[in-house]
Coordinates of C-alpha atoms (C1' of nucleotides) in Angstrom, one line a residue:
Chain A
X25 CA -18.3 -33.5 -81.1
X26 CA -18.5 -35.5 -84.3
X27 CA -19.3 -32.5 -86.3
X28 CA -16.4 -30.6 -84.5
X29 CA -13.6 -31.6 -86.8
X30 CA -15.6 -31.3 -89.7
X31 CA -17.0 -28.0 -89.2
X32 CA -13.6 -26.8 -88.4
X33 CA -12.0 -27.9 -91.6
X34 CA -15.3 -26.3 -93.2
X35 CA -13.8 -22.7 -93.6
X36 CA -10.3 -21.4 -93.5
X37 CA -9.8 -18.0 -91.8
X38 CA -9.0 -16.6 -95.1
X39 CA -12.6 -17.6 -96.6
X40 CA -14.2 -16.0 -93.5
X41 CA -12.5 -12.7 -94.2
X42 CA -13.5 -12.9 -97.8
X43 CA -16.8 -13.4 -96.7
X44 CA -16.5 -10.7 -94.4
X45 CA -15.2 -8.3 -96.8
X46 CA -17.5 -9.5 -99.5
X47 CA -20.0 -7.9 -97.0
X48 CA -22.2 -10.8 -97.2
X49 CA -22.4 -10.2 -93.5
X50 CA -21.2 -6.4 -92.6
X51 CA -19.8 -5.9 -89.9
X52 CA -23.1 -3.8 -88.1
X53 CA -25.3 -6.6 -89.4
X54 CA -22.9 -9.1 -87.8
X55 CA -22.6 -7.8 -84.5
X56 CA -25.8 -6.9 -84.2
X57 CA -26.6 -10.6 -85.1
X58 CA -24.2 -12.0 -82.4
X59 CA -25.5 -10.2 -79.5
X60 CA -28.9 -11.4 -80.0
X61 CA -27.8 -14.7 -80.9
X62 CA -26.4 -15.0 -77.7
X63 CA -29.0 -13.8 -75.7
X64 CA -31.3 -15.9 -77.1
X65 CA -29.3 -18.8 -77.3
X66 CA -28.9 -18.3 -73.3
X67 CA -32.6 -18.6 -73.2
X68 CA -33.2 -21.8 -75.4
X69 CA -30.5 -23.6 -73.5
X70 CA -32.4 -23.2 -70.0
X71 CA -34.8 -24.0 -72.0
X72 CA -33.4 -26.9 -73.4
X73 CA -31.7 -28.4 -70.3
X74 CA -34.9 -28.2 -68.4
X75 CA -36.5 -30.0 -71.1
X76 CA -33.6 -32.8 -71.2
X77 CA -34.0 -33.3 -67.8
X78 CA -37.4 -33.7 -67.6
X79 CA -37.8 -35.9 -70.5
X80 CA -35.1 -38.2 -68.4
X81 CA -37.6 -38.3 -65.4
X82 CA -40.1 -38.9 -68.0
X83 CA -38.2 -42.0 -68.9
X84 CA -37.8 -42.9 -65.6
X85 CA -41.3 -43.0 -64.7
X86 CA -42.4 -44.3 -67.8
X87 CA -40.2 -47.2 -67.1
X88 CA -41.8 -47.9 -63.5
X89 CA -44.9 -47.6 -65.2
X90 CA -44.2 -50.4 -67.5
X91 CA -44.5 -52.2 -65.0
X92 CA -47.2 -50.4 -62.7
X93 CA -49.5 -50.6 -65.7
X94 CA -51.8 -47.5 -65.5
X95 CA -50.2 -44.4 -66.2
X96 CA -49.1 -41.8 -63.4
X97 CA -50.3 -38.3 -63.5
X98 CA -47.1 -36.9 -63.3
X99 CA -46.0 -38.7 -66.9
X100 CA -48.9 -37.4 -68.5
X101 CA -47.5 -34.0 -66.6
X102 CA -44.4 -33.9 -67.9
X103 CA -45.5 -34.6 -71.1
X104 CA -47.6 -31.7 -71.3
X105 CA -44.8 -29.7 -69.9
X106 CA -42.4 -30.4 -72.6
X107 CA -45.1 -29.5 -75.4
X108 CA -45.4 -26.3 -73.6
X109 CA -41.4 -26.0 -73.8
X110 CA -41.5 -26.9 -76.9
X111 CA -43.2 -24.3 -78.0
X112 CA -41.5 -21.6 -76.1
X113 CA -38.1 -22.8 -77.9
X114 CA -40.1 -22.2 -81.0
X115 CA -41.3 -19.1 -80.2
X116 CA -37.4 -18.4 -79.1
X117 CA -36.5 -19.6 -82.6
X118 CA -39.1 -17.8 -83.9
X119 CA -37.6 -14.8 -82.8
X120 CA -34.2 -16.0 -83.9
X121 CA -35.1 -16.5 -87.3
X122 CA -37.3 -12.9 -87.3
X123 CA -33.9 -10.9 -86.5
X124 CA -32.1 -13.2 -89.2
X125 CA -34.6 -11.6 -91.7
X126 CA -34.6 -8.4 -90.4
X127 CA -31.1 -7.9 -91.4
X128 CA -31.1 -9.9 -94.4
X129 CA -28.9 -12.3 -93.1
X130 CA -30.9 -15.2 -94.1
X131 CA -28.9 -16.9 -96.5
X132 CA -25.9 -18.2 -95.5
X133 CA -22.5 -18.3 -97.7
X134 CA -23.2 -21.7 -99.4
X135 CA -19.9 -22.8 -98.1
X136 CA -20.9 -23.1 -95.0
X137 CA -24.5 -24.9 -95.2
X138 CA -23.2 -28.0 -96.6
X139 CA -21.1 -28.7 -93.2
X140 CA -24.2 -26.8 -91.8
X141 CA -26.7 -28.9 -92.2
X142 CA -25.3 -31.7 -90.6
X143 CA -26.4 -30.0 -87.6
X144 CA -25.3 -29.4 -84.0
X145 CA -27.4 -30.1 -80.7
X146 CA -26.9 -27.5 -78.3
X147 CA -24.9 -29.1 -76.0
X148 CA -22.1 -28.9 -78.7
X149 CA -22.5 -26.1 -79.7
X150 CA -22.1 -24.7 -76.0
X151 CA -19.0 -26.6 -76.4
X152 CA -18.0 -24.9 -78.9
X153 CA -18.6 -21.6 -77.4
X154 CA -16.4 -22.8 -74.0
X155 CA -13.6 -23.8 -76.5
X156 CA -13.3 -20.9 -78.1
X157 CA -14.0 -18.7 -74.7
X158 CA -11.1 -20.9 -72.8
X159 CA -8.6 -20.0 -75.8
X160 CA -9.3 -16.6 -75.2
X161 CA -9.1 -16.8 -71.6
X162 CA -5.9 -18.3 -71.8
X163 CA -4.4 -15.9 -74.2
X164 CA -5.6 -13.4 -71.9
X165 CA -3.4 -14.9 -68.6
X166 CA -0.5 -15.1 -71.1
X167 CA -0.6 -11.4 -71.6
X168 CA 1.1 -9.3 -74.1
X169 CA 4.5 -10.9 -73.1
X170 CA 4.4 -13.5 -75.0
X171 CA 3.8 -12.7 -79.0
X172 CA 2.8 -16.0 -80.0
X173 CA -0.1 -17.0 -82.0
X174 CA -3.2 -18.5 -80.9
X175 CA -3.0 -21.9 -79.6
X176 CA -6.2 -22.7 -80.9
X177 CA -5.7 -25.8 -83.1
X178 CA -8.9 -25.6 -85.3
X179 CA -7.4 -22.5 -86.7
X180 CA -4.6 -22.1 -89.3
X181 CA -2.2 -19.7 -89.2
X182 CA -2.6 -17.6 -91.9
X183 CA -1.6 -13.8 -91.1
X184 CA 1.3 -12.2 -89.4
X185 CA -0.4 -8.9 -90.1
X186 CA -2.0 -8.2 -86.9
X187 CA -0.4 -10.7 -84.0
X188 CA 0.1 -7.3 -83.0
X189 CA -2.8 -4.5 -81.7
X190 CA -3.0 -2.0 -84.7
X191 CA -5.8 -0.6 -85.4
X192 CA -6.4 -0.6 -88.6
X193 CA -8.7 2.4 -90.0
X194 CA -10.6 0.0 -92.2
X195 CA -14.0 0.6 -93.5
X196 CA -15.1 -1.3 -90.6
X197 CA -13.5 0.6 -88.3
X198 CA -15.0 3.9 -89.4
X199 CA -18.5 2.5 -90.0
X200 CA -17.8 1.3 -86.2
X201 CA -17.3 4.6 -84.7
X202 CA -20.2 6.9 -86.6
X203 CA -22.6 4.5 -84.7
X204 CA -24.1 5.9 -82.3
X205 CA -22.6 4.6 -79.0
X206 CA -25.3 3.6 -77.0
X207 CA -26.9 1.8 -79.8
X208 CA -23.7 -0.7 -80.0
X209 CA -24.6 -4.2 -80.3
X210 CA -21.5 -5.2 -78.7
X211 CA -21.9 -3.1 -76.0
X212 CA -24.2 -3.2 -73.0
X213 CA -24.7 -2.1 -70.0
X214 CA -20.8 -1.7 -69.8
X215 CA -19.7 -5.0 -70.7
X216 CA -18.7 -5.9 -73.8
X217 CA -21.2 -8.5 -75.3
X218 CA -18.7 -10.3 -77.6
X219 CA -19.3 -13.8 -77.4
X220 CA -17.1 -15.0 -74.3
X221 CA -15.7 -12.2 -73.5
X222 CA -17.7 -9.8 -70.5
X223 CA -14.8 -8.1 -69.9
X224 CA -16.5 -4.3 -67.8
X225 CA -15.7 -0.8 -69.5
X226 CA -16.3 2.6 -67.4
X227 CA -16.6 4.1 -70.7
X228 CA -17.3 3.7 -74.4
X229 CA -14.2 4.9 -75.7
X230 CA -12.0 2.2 -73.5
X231 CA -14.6 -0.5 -75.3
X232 CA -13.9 0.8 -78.5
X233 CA -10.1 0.4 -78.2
X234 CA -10.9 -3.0 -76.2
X235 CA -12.7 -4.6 -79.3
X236 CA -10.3 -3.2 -81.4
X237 CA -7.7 -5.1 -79.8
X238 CA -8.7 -8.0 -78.3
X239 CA -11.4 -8.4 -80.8
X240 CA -9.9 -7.7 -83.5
X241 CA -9.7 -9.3 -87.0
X242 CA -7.6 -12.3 -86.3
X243 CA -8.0 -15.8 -86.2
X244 CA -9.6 -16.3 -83.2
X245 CA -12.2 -13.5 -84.1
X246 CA -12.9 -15.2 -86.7
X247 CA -13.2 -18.6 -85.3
X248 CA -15.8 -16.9 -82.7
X249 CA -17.6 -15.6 -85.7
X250 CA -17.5 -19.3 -87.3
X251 CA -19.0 -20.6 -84.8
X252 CA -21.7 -17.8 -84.4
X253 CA -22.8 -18.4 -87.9
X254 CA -22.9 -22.0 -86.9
X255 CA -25.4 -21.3 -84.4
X256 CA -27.4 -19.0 -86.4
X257 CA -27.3 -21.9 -88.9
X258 CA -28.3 -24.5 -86.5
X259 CA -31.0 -22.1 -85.0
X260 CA -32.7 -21.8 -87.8
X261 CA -32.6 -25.7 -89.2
X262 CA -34.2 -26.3 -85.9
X263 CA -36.9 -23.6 -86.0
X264 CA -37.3 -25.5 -89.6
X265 CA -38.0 -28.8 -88.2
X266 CA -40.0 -27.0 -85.2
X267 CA -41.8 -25.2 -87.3
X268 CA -43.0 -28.6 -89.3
X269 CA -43.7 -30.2 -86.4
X270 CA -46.3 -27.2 -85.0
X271 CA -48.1 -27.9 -88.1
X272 CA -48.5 -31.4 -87.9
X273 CA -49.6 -30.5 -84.5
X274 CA -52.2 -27.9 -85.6
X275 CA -53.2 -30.1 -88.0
X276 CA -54.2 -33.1 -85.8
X277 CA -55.7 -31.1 -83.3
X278 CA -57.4 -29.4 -86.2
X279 CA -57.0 -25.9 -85.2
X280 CA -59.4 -23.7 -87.4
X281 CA -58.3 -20.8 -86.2
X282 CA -57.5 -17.4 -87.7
X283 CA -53.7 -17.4 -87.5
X284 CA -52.5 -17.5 -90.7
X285 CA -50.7 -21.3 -91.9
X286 CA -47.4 -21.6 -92.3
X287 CA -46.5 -22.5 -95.9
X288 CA -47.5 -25.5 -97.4
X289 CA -44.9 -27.9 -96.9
X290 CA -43.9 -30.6 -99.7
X291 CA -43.1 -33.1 -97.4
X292 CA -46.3 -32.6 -95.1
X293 CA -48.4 -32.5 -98.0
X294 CA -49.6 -36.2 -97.8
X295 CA -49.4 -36.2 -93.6
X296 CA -51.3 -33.1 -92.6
X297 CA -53.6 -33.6 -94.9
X298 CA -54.7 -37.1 -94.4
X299 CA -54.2 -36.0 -90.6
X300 CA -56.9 -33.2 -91.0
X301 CA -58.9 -35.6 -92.5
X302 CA -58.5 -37.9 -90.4
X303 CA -59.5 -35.9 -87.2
X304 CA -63.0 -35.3 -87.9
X305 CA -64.5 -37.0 -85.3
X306 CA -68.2 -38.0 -85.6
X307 CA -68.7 -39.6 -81.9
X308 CA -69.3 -38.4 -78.8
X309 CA -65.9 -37.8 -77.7
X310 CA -64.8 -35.3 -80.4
X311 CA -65.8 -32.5 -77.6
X312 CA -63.1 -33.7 -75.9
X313 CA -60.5 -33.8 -78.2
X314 CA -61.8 -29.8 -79.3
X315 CA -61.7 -29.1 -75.8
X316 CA -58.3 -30.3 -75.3
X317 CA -57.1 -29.2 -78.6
X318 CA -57.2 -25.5 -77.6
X319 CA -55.2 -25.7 -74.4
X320 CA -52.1 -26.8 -76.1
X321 CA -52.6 -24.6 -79.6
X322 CA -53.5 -21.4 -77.3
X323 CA -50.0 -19.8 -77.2
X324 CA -49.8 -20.6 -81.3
X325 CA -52.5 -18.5 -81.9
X326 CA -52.5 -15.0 -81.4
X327 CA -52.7 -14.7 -77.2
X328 CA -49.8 -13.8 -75.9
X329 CA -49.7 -16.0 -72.6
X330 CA -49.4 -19.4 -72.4
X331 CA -50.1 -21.8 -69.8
X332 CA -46.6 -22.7 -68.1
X333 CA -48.3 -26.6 -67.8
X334 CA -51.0 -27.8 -69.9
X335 CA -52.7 -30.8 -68.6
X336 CA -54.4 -32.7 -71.4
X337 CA -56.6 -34.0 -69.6
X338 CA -58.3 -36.0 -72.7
X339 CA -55.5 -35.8 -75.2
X340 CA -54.6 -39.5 -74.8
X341 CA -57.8 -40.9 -74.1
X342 CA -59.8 -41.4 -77.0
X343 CA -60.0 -44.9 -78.3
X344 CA -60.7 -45.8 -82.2
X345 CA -61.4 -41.8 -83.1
X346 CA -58.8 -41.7 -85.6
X347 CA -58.3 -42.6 -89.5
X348 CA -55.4 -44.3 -90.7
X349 CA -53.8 -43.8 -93.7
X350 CA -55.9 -45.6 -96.3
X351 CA -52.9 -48.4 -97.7
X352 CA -52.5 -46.3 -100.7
X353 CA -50.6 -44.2 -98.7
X354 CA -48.3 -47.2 -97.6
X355 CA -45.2 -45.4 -99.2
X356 CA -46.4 -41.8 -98.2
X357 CA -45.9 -42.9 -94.6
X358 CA -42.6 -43.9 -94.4
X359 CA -42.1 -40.3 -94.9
X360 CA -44.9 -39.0 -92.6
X361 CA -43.1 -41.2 -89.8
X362 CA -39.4 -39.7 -90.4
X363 CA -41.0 -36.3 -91.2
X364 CA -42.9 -35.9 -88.0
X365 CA -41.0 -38.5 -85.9
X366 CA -40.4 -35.6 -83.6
X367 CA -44.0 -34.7 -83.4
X368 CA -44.7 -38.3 -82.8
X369 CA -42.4 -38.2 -79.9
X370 CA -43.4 -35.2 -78.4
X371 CA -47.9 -35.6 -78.9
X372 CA -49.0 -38.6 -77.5
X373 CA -50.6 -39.2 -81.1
X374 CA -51.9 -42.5 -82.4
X375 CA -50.1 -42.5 -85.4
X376 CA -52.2 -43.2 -88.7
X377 CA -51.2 -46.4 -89.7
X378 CA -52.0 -49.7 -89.2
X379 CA -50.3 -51.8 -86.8
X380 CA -48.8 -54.4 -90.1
X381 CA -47.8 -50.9 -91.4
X382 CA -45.8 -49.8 -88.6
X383 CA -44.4 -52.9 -87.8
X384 CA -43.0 -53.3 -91.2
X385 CA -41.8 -50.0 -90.9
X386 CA -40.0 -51.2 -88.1
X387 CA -38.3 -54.1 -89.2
X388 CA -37.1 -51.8 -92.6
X389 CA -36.1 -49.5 -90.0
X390 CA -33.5 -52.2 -88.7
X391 CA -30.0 -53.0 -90.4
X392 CA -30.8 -56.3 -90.6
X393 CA -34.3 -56.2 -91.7
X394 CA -35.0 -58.3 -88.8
X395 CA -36.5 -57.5 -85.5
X396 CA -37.5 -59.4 -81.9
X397 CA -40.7 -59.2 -80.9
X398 CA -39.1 -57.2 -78.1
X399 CA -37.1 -55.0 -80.7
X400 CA -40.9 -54.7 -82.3
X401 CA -42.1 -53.2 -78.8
X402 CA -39.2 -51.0 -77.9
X403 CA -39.3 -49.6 -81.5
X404 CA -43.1 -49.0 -80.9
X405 CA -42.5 -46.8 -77.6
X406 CA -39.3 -45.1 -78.9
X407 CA -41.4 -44.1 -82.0
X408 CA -44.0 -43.0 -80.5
X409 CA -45.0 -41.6 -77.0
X410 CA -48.9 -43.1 -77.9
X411 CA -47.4 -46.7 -77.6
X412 CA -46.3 -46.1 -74.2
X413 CA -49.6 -46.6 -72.6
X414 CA -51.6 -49.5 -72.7
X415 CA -49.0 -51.8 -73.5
X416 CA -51.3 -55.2 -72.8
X417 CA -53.7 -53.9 -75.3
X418 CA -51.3 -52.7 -78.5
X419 CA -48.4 -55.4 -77.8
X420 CA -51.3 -58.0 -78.1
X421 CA -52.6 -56.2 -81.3
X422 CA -48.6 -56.5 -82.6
X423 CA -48.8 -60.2 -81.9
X424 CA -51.4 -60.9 -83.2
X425 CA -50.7 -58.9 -86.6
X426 CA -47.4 -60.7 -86.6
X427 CA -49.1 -64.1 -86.7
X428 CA -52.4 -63.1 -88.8
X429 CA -50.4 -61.0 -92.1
X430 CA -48.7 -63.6 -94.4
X431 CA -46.2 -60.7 -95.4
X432 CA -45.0 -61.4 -91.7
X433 CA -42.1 -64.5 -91.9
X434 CA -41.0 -65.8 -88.4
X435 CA -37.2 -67.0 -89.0
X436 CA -35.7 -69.4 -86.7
X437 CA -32.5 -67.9 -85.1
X438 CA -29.8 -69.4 -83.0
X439 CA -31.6 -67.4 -80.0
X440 CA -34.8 -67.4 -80.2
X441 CA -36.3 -65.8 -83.5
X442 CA -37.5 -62.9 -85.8
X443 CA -39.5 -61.5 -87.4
X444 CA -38.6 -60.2 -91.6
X445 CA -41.0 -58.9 -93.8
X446 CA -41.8 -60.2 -97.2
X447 CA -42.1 -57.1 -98.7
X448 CA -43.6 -59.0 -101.5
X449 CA -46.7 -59.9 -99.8
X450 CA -47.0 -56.8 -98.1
X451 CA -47.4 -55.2 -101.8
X452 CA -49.9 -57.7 -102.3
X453 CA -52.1 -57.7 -99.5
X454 CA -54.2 -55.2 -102.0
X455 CA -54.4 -54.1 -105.4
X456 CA -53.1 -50.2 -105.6
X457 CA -55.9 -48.9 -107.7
X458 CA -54.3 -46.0 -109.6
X459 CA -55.5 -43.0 -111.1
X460 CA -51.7 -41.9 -111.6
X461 CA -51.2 -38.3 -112.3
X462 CA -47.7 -38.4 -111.6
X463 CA -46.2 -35.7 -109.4
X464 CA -42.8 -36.6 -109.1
X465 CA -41.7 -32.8 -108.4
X466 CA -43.4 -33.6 -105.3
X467 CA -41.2 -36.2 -104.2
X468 CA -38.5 -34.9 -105.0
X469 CA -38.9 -32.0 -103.4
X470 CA -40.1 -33.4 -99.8
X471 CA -36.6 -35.9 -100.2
X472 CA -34.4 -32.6 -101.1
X473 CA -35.9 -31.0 -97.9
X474 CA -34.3 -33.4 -95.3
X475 CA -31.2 -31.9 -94.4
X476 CA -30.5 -34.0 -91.8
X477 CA -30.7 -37.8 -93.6
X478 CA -29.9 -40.2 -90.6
X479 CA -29.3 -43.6 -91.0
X480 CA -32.6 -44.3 -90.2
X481 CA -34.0 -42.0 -92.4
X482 CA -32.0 -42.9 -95.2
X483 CA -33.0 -46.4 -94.9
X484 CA -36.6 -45.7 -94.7
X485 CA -36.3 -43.6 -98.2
X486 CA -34.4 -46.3 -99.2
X487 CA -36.5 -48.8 -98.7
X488 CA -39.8 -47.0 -99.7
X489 CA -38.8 -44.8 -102.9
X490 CA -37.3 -46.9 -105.7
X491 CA -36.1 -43.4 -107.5
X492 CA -33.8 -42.8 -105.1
X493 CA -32.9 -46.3 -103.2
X494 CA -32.6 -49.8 -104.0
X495 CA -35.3 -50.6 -107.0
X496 CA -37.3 -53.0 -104.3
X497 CA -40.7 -51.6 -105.8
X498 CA -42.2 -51.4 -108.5
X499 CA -43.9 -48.6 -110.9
X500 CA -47.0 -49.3 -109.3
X501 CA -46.0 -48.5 -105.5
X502 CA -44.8 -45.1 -107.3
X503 CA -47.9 -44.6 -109.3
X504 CA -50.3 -45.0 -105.9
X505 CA -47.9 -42.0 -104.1
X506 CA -48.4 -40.1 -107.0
X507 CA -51.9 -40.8 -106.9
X508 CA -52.3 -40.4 -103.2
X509 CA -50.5 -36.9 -103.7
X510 CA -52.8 -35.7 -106.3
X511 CA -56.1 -36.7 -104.4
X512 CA -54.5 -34.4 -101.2
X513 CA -54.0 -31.5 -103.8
X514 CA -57.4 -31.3 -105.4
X515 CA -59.3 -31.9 -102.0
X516 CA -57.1 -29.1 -100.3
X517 CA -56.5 -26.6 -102.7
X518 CA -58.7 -23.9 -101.1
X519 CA -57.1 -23.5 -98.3
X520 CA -53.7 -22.6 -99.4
X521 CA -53.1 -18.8 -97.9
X522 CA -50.9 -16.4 -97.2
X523 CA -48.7 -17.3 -94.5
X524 CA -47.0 -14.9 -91.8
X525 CA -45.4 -15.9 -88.3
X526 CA -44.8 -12.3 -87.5
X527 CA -48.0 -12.7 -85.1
X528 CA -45.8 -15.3 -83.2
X529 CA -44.6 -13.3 -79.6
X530 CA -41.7 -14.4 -77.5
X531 CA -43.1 -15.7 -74.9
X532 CA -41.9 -15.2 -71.3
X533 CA -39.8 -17.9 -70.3
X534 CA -41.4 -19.2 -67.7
X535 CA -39.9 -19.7 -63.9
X536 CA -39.3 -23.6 -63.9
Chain B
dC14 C1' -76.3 -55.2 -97.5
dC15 C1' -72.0 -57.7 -97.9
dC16 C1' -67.0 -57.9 -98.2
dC17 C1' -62.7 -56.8 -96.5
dG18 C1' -59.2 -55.1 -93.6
dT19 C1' -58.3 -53.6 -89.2
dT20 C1' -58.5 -53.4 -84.2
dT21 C1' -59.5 -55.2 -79.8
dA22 C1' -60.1 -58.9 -76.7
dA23 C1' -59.4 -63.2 -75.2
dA24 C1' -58.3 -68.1 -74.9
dC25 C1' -54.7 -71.1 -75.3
dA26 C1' -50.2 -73.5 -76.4
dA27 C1' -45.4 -73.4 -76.4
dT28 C1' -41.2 -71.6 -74.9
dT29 C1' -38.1 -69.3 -71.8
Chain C
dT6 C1' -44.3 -70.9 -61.7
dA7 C1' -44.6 -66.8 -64.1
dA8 C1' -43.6 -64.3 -68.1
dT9 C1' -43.0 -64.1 -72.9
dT10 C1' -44.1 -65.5 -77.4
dG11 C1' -47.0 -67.1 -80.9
dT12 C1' -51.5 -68.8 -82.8
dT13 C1' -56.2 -68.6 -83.2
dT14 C1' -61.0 -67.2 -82.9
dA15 C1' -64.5 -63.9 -82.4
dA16 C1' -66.7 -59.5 -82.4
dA17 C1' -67.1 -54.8 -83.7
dC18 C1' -66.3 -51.1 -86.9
dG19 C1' -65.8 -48.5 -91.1
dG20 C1' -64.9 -47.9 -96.0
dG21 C1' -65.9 -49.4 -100.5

DNA sequence: CCCCGTTTAAACAATT
DNA sequence: TAATTGTTTAAACGGG
């Protein structure tokens, strides 16, 4: 709703049709892009309301179980159900972004990625479809009798030329009609598949005149196709950030498998690496993180089916098996944690940090710098789905971390107290050893790759990357990232191949 | 082997 | 009184 008024001042109709007629998009390619679209954005949005729901239960239980203590199957249920959604709407973006590339379409008129990449969540964008679908309805009931222009505010009125039905023998009309008719995009099954529309033809011929007058290239056409580029746009931001978040999955649960990696992604250089690292168990219980590892990577690889509920059975469950980010990687977390936030939401993960770490991370986090013990705890369990278990156990640990780290500063409110962080100490708690081979480009390119910058995000670079924030840190802080970078490089540069996701199949959404 | 940082557990005091 | 908050000690573990 926020992004409504500024995507609609994003484009004027007249831009549209120049990039209509500059046949960035042509008009087979578009059409053919819009019916897809829209099936599949039918499907993701089941899928998607499903998974809202359920992650509201979710909350619901996890709430009672704050104060039950143990964990209830069902949570641990639910959970595993949304991972298994989850990776149906990737596979559903998956297949988003294939047809994208099949017609070429990927890249977007650089006009319109700028306003893109803010980014619309589904629900608004369904909103956006209704909009534009109830202005058309409405025009419909007005009929032919009255000649005025679309109501539609988002739109400005630029062209008298057709408020009227002409059909205009443009070179997209022609290229229109030698298509062969049954293989019209727009045209299924005898209704027309233009976004909103539906209306039933007996034949092909009364379609043909139907789009060419009520879908014809006016404003509201236009808007419709706005907005379809809007959701091609957002589909494929979110298949990004999907995507990113599969391979920080793969990569904890150390999937060796033969399905080709995605490509190497700047910003998950430092995380997936120190993850993979970091998930070579040597006790006794590493069978049972392999063991549960393949349920939930199954459908990733290259089997079609997957389970419609996983139950990780031992995903959660395994105590002090995990490495944490060795404090040279102080700085490289702050972006593991906004890169993979998601991921950390979605796997019950123990994240790879220490506890000081993350509870600095969560006082930065604030706008005040300054944080509750409560506000500590509730940004522990929003963060991550791992702190939502065992609360005796990790709030103790936060205590006591708060009271045993010097870069820790209680601070006497007017009710009650909280906790800062002298970033200062924290710096010093060790000496960075360096061996700084500087890889700036690195940086720089896992900052330019968040399109989304929230507030929270930005305060996090903010606070962790002198370059582009406040100068809190010195060289030294920058030297250890580099240095921390270069070690993941030359310890991981064998296994940089040749990525494909073409082996990724839709799979069958599943009867919920 | 020791040192150090971290985690976990637990006892305990103070505060709400 | 019970829960929360804060401090402290101790043991275990792993990396350097």
């Amino acid at each position: 709703m926020v992004n409504n008024e500024a995507f609609v001042c994003a484009i004027t109709p007249q831009q549209m049709q120049q990039i209509l007629q500059q046949q960035v998009l042509s008009p087979q390619q578009l059409q053919l892009l819009l019916q897809q679209q829209q099936a599949l954005m039918l499907q993701q949005q089941q899928l998607q309301e499903f998974y809202k729901k359920q992650q509201e239960d979710l909350h619901l239980q996890l709430l009672q179980q704050r104060h039950a203590g143990k964990p209830s199957k069902e949570v641990t249920q639910i959970m595993a159900q949304q991972m298994a959604i989850q990776q149906q709407l990737l596979s559903i973006q998956q297949q988003h972004l294939l047809n994208l590339q099949r017609q070429g379409l990927l890249s977007v008129p650089s006009a319109l990625t700028s306003t893109l990449a803010q980014g619309l969540i589904p629900a608004e964008l369904q909103q956006l479809w209704k909009e534009t679908a109830d202005a058309r309805q409405e025009e419909k009931r007005r009929g032919d009798k009255s000649p005025s222009p679309p109501k539609t505010q988002i739109l400005n009125h630029h062209s008298s030329t057709n408020g009227h039905h002409v059909h205009r023998p443009s070179r997209r009309d022609s290229s229109q009609e030698s298509r062969s008719q049954g293989a019209h995009p727009l045209y299924s099954h005898g209704v027309c598949k233009w976004p909103g529309c539906d209306a039933v033809f007996g034949d092909f011929q009364s379609f043909l005149k139907h789009l060419n007058s009520e879908h014809a290239l006016d404003d509201k056409s236009t808007a419709q196709c706005r907005v379809q580029m809007q959701v091609v746009q957002q589909l494929e931001l979110q298949l990004a950030k999907d995507k990113e978040r599969l391979q920080a999955m793969m990569a904890h649960l150390h999937v060796k498998s033969t399905e080709p990696k995605p490509a190497p992604q700047p910003v998950n250089l430092v995380s997936n690496l120190t993850l993979a690292k970091a998930t070579i168990p040597k006790t006794s219980p590493s069978m049972s993180l392999s063991q549960s590892a393949t349920a939930p990577s199954t459908p990733l690889t290259s089997l079609p089916q997957m389970p419609s509920v996983i139950i990780p059975t031992s995903l959660h469950s395994m105590g002090p098996i995990r490495k944490r980010y060795s404090d040279k990687y102080n700085i490289a977390m702050d972006q593991d944690i906004v890169q993979n936030k998601e991921f950390y939401l979605s796997a019950e993960v123990r994240p790879p940090f220490t506890y000081a770490a993350l509870i600095r991370q969560a006082i930065l986090e604030s706008p005040e710098k300054q944080l509750t013990l409560n506000e500590i705890y509730n940004w522990f369990t929003r963060t991550f789905v791992y702190f939502r278990r065992n609360a005796a156990t990790w709030k103790n640990a936060v205590r006591h971390n708060l009271s045993l780290h010097k870069c820790f500063v209680r601070v006497e409110n007017v009710k009650g107290a909280v906790w800062t962080v002298d970033e200062l100490e924290f710096q010093k708690r060790r000496p960075q050893k360096i061996t700084g081979s500087p890889l700036v480009k690195n940086i720089q390119s896992s900052l330019g790759q968040n399109p989304t910058l929230s507030s929270l995000q930005a305060a996090m670079v903010d606070s962790s990357l002198p370059l582009y924030g406040s100068a809190s840190m010195g060289a030294s802080s920058l030297k250890a990232l580099a240095s921390a970078l270069h070690e993941d490089m030359s310890s991981h540069d064998h296994d940089e191949g040749s990525h494909s996701d073409s082996s990724l199949e839709l799979s069958p959404v599943p009867t919920l």
